[in-house]
CSV table of C-alpha atoms in Angstrom, one decimal:
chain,number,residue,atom,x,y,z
A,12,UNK,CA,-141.4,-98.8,-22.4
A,13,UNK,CA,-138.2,-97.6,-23.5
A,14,UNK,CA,-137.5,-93.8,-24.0
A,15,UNK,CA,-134.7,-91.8,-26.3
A,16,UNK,CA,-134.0,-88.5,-27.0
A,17,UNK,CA,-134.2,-89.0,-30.6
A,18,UNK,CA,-135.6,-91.7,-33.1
A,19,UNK,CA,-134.5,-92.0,-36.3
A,20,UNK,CA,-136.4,-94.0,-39.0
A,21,UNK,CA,-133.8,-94.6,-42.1
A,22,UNK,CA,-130.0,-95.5,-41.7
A,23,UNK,CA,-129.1,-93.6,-45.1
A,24,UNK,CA,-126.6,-91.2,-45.0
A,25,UNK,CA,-129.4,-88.7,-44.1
A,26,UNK,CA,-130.2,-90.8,-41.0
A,27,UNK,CA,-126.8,-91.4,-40.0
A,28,UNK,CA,-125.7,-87.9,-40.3
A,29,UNK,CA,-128.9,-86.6,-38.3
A,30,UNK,CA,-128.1,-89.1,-35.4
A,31,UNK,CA,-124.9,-87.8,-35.3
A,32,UNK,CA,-125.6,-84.1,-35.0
A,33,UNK,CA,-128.0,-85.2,-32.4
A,34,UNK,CA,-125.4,-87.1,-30.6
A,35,UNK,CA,-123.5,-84.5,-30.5
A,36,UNK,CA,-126.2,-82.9,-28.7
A,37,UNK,CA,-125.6,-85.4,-26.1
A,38,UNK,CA,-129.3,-87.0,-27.0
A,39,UNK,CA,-129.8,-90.4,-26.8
A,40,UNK,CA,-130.0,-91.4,-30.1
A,41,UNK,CA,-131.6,-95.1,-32.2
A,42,UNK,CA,-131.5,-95.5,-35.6
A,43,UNK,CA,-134.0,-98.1,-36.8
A,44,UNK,CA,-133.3,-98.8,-40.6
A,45,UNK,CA,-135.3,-102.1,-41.7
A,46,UNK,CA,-132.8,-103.7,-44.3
A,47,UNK,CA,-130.2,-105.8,-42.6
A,48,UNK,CA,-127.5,-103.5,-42.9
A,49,UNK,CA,-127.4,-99.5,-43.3
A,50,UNK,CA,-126.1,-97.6,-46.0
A,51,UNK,CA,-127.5,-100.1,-49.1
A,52,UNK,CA,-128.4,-97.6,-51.2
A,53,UNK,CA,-125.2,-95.5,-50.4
A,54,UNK,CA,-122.8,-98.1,-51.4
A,55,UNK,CA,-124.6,-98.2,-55.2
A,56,UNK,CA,-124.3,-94.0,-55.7
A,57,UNK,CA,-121.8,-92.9,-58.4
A,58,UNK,CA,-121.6,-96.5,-59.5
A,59,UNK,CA,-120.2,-97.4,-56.0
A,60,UNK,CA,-117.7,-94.2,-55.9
A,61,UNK,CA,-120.7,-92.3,-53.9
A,62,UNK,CA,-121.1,-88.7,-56.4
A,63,UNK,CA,-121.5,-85.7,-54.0
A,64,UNK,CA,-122.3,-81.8,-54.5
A,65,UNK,CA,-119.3,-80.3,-54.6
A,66,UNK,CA,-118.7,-79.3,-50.9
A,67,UNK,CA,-116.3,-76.6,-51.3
A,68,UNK,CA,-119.7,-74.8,-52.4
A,69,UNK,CA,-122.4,-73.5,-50.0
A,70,UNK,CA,-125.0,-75.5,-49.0
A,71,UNK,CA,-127.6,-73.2,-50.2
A,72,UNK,CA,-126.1,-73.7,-53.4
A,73,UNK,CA,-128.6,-77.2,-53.4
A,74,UNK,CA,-131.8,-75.1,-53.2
A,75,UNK,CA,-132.5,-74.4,-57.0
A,76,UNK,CA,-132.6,-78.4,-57.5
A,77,UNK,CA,-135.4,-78.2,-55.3
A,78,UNK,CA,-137.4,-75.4,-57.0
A,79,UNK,CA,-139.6,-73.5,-55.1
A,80,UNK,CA,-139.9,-76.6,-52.4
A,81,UNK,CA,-136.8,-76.5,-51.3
A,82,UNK,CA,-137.1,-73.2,-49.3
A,83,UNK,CA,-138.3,-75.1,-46.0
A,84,UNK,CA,-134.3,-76.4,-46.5
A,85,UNK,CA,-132.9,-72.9,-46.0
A,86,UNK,CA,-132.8,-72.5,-42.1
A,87,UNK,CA,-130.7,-75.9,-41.9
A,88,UNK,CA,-128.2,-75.6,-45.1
A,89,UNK,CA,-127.9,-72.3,-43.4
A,90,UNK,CA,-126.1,-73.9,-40.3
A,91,UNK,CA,-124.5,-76.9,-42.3
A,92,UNK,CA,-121.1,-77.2,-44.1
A,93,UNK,CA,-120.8,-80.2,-46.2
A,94,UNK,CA,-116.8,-79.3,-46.4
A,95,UNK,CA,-116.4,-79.1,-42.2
A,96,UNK,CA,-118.9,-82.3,-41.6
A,97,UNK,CA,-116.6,-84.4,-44.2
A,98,UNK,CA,-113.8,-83.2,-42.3
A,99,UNK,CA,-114.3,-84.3,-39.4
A,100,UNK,CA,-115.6,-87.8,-40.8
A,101,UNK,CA,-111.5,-87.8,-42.1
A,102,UNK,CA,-113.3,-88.3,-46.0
A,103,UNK,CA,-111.9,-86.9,-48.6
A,104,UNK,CA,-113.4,-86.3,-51.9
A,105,UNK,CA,-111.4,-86.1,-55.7
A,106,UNK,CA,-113.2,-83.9,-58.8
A,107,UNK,CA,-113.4,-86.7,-62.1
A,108,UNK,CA,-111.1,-84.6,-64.6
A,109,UNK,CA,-112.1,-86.0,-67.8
A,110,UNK,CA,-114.9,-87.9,-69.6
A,111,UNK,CA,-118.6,-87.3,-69.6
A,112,UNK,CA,-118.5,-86.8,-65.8
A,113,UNK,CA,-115.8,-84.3,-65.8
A,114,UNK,CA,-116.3,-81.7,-63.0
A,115,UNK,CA,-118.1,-84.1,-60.8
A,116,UNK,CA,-117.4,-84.9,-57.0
A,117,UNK,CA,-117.0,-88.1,-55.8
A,118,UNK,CA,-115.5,-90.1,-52.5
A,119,UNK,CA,-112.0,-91.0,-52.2
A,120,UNK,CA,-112.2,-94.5,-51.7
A,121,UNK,CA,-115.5,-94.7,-53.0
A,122,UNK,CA,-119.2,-95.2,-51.1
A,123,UNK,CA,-118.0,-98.2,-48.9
A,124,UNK,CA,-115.3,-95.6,-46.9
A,125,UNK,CA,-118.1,-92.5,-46.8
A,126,UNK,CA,-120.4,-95.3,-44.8
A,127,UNK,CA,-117.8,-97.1,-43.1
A,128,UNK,CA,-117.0,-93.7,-41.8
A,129,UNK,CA,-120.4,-92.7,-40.9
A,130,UNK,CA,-120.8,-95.7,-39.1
A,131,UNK,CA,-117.6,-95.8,-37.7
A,132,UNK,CA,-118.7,-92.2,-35.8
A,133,UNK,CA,-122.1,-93.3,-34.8
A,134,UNK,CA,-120.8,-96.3,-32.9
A,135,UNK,CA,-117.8,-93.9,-31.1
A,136,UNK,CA,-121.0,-91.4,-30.3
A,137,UNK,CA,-123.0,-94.6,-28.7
A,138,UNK,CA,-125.8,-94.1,-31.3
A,139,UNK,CA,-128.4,-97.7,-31.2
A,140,UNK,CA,-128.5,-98.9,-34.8
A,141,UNK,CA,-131.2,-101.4,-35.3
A,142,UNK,CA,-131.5,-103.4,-38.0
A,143,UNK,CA,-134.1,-105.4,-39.2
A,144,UNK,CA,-136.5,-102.9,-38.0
A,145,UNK,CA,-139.4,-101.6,-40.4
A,146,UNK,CA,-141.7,-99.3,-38.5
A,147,UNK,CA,-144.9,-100.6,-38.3
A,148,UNK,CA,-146.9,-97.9,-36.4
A,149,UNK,CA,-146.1,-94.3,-35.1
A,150,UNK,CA,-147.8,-91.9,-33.8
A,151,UNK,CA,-147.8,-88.8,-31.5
A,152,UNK,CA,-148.6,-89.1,-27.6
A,153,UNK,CA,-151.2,-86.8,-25.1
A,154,UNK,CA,-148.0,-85.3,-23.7
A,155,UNK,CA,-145.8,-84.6,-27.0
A,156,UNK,CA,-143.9,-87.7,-27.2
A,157,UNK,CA,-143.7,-90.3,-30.0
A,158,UNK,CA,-144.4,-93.8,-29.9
A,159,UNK,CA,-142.7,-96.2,-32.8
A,160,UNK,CA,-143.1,-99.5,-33.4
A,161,UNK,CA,-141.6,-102.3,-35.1
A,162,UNK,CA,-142.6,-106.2,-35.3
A,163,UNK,CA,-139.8,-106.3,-32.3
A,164,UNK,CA,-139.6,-103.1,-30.7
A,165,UNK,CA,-141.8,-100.3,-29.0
A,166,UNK,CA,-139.8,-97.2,-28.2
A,167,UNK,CA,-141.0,-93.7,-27.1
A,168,UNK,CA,-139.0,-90.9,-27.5
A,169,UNK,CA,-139.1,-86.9,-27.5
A,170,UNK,CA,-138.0,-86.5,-31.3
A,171,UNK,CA,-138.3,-88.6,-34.2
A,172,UNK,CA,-136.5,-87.5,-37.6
A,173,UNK,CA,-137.9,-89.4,-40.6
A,174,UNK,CA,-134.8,-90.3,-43.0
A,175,UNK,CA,-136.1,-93.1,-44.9
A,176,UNK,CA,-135.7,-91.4,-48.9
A,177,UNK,CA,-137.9,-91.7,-51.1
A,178,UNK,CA,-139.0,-94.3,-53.4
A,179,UNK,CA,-136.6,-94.2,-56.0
A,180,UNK,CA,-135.2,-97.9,-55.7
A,181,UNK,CA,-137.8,-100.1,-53.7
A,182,UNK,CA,-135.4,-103.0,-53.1
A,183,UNK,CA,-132.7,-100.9,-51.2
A,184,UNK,CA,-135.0,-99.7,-49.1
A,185,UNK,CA,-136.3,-96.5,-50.6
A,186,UNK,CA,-139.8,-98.1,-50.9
A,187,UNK,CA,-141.7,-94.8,-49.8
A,188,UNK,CA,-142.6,-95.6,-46.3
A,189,UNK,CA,-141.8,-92.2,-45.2
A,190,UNK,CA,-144.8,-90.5,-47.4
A,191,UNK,CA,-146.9,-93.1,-45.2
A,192,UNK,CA,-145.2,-92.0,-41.7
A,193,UNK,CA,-145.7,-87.6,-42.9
A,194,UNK,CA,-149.3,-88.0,-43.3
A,195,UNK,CA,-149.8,-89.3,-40.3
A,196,UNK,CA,-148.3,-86.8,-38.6
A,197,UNK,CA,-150.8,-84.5,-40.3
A,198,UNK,CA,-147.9,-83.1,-43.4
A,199,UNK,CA,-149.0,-82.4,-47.0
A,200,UNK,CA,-147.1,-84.8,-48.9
A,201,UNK,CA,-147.0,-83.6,-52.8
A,202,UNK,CA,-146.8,-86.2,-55.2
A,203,UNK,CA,-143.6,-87.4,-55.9
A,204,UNK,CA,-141.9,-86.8,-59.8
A,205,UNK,CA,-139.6,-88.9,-61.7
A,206,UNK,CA,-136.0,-87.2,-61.7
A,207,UNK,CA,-132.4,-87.5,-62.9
A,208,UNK,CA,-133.1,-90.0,-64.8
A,209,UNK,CA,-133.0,-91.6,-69.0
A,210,UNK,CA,-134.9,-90.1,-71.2
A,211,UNK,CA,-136.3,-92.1,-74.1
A,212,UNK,CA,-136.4,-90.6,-77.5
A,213,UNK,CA,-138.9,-91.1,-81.0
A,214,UNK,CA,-136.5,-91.8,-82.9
A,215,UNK,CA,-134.1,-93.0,-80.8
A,216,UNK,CA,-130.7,-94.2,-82.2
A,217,UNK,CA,-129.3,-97.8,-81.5
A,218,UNK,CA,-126.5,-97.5,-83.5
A,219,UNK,CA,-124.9,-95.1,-81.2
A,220,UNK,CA,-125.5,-96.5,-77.8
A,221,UNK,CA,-122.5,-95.6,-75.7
A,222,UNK,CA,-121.2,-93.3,-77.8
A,223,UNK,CA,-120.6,-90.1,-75.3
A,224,UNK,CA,-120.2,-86.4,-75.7
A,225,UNK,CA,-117.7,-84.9,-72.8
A,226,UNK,CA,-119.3,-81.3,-73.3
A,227,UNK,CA,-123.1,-80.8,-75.1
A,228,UNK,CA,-125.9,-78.0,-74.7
A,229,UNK,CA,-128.8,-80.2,-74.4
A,230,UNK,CA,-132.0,-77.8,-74.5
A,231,UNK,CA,-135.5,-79.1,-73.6
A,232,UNK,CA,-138.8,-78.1,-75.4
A,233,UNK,CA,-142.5,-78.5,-75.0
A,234,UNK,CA,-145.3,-77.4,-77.8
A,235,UNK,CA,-142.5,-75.3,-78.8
A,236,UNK,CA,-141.9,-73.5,-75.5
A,237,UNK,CA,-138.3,-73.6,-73.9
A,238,UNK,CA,-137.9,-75.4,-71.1
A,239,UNK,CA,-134.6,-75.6,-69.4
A,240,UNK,CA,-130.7,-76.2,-70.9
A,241,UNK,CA,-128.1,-77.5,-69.5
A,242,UNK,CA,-124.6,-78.0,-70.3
A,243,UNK,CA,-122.5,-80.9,-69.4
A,244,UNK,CA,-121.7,-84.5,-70.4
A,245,UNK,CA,-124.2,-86.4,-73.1
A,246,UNK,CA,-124.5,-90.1,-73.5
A,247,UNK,CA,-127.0,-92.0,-76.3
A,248,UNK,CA,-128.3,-95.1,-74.9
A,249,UNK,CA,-131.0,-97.7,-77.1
A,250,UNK,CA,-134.0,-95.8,-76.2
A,251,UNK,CA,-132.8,-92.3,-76.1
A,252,UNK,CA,-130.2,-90.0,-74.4
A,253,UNK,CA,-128.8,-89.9,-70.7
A,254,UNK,CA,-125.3,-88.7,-69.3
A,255,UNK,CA,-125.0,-85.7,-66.8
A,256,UNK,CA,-126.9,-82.9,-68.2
A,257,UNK,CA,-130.1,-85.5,-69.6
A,258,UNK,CA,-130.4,-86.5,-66.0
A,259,UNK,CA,-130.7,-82.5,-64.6
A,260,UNK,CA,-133.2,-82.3,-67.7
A,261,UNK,CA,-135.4,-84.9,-66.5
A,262,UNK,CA,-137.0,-83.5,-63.7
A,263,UNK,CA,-137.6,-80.1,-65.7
A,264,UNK,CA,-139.4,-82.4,-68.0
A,265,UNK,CA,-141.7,-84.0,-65.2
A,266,UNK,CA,-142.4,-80.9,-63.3
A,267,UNK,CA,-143.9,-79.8,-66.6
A,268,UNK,CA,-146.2,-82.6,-66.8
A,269,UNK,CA,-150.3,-81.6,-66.5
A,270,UNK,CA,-150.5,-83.4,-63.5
A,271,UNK,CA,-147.9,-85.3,-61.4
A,272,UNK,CA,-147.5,-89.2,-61.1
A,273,UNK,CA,-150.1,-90.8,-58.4
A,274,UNK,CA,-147.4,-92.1,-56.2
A,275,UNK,CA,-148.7,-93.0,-52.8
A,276,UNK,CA,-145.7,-94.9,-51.7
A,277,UNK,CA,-145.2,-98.3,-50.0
A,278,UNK,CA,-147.3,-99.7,-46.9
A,279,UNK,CA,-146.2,-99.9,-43.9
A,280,UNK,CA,-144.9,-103.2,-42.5
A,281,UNK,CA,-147.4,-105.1,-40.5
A,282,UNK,CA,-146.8,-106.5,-37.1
């Protein structure tokens, strides 16, 4: 059997930029991703343009969007730059100056030249891309190692880095196989929420749908109590409201809920 350094399950940008810190680390590095190319969902961010957090900001900046969750985060924003790591991919970003979206980060050259850039250093590091390869067992060794399977494939290695996303958009691959892969390694997994997305109103109001407001304080209330505001772009759509500062709303809204969504995730694939 085959043995790596380092497995990765997910060829996102997560995935690819983990397997090139670790080849960097001179580890032998694969990357198994199991849609037939990497990057899917990538190339569909910032309606193809690929919207970042603005990078000239620290890292840690990122942890209020996880709430009290993202504190596991801190020890590795701690040691990453966004600005440097975007650097050295040569990838240069532009700030959108007016419209709804004004202040936000995207790509120069849109999504297609972040991947093809991310690919393009994985390939000069000898990182093994695999595609076509959905995991369908893993699990941990007497001796500390991992063994991962695909339909194909059965590969050991020392490390394995789960990058698969989440389950926000099951046909590019973000199907929530990796909520499947943490439990049975033994991790709590808390139930996912719905964020940054549309929210529908009662009434909502047809007659403006795609009429946009560049700069709105949109404030959200439950039973009367304030929830969060935030300031930014506003769009109506023909069920309610969405634009820039709906979509930072949204999760707000669901981590108020009484109890989160039952959202187990996707199986795994089966041999």
């Amino acid at each position: 059997m085959k043995r790596s350094s380092c497995i990765i399950v997910g060829a996102g940008p997560a995935g690819l930029s983990a397997a090139i810190a670790a080849a960097r680390r001179a580890w032998s590095v694969v990357v198994l991703e199991k849609n037939p190319q990497p990057g899917r969902k990538l190339l569909l961010t910032g309606g193809g343009r690929a919207n970042l957090l603005d990078p000239a900001l620290p890292a840690l900046d990122a942890l209020d969007a996880y709430g009290r969750s993202g504190r596991f985060l801190r020890q590795a924003l701690t040691a990453f730059s966004p600005a440097e790591f975007l650097k050295e991919l040569d990838v240069e970003t532009e700030r959108e100056e007016d419209g709804i979206r004004r202040g936000s980060i995207y790509v120069r050259g849109g999504a297609r030249r972040l991947l093809d850039a991310l690919l393009s250093e994985v390939r000069q590091l000898g990182v093994e891309v695999i595609p076509g390869a959905a995991v369908c067992t893993a699990a941990r060794l007497p001796d500390g190692a991992f063994q991962v399977r695909t339909a194909r494939l059965d590969r050991k290695c020392s490390r394995l880095i789960l990058a698969t996303g989440g389950m926000t958009y099951p046909s590019t691959g973000s199907s929530g196989d990796g909520y499947h892969l943490a439990r049975i390694f033994g991790h709590k997994v808390e139930a996912p929420r719905p964020a940054l997305d549309a929210l529908a109103t009662a009434p909502s109001f047809p007659n403006l749908a795609g009429v946009s407001v560049a700069d709105a304080s949109v404030t959200l209330r439950r039973d009367g109590r304030k929830l969060a505001t935030r300031r930014a772009g506003l769009l109506f759509t023909h069920h309610g409201v969405s634009g820039p500062a709906v979509l930072e709303l949204s999760l707000e809204l669901a981590r108020a809920s009484a109890s989160p969504p039952d959202c187990p995730g996707a199986p795994l694939a089966r041999e």
